[in-house]
Short mmCIF file of C-alpha atoms in Angstrom, two decimals:
data_model
loop_
_atom_site.label_atom_id
_atom_site.label_comp_id
_atom_site.label_asym_id
_atom_site.label_seq_id
_atom_site.Cartn_x
_atom_site.Cartn_y
_atom_site.Cartn_z
CA MET A 1400 6.58 -13.08 7.88
CA SER A 1401 3.80 -15.41 6.88
CA MET A 1402 2.30 -15.10 3.40
CA GLY A 1403 -1.10 -14.77 5.07
CA ILE A 1404 -0.09 -11.59 6.86
CA ILE A 1405 1.55 -9.77 3.94
CA PRO A 1406 -1.66 -9.48 1.87
CA LEU A 1407 -3.48 -8.09 4.89
CA ILE A 1408 -0.75 -5.51 5.54
CA THR A 1409 -0.73 -4.59 1.84
CA PHE A 1410 -4.50 -4.10 1.87
CA VAL A 1411 -4.31 -1.86 4.95
CA ILE A 1412 -1.50 0.24 3.45
CA TRP A 1413 -3.43 0.80 0.20
CA PHE A 1414 -6.62 1.57 2.15
CA VAL A 1415 -4.83 4.22 4.23
CA ALA A 1416 -3.23 5.67 1.08
CA ILE A 1417 -6.62 5.97 -0.61
CA GLN A 1418 -8.07 7.64 2.47
CA GLU A 1419 -5.23 10.16 2.35
CA PHE A 1420 -5.95 10.85 -1.34
CA LEU A 1421 -9.62 11.46 -0.55
CA LYS A 1422 -8.82 14.26 1.90
CA PRO A 1423 -9.07 17.83 0.65
CA GLU A 1424 -5.83 18.86 -1.05
CA LYS A 1425 -4.82 21.33 1.66
CA ASN A 1426 -5.05 18.59 4.32
CA GLN A 1427 -3.10 15.94 2.36
CA SER A 1428 0.37 15.00 3.52
CA ASN A 1429 2.60 14.56 0.47
CA ARG A 1430 5.22 12.77 2.54
CA LYS A 1431 2.66 10.31 3.92
CA ILE A 1432 1.30 9.66 0.42
CA MET A 1433 4.80 9.00 -0.94
CA ILE A 1434 5.66 6.59 1.89
CA LEU A 1435 2.36 4.70 1.67
CA THR A 1436 2.51 4.44 -2.12
CA SER A 1437 6.10 3.20 -2.02
CA ALA A 1438 5.37 0.63 0.69
CA GLY A 1439 2.20 -0.52 -1.06
CA SER A 1440 4.00 -0.89 -4.38
CA LEU A 1441 6.86 -2.84 -2.82
CA LEU A 1442 4.54 -5.23 -0.99
CA THR A 1443 2.39 -5.66 -4.10
CA LEU A 1444 5.54 -6.59 -6.03
CA VAL A 1445 6.45 -9.13 -3.34
CA LEU A 1446 2.97 -10.66 -3.56
CA THR A 1447 3.11 -10.80 -7.35
CA ILE A 1448 6.51 -12.51 -7.38
CA SER A 1449 5.32 -14.95 -4.72
CA LEU A 1450 2.23 -15.75 -6.77
CA PHE A 1451 4.20 -16.48 -9.92
CA GLN A 1452 6.68 -18.65 -8.02
CA THR A 1453 3.88 -20.89 -6.79
CA LEU A 1454 2.48 -21.43 -10.31
#
């Protein structure tokens, strides 16, 4: 995957996670929040490692 696509995917994942958090509590999907947060964290870690490798 290109390093230009990963930041975009990461942004979309975090945006969707935030939208899920903004829903009323009874409409929130805990499973969806867990998956999105995990995926967002993993991709953010990949981006951070990639950034430090290029320095």
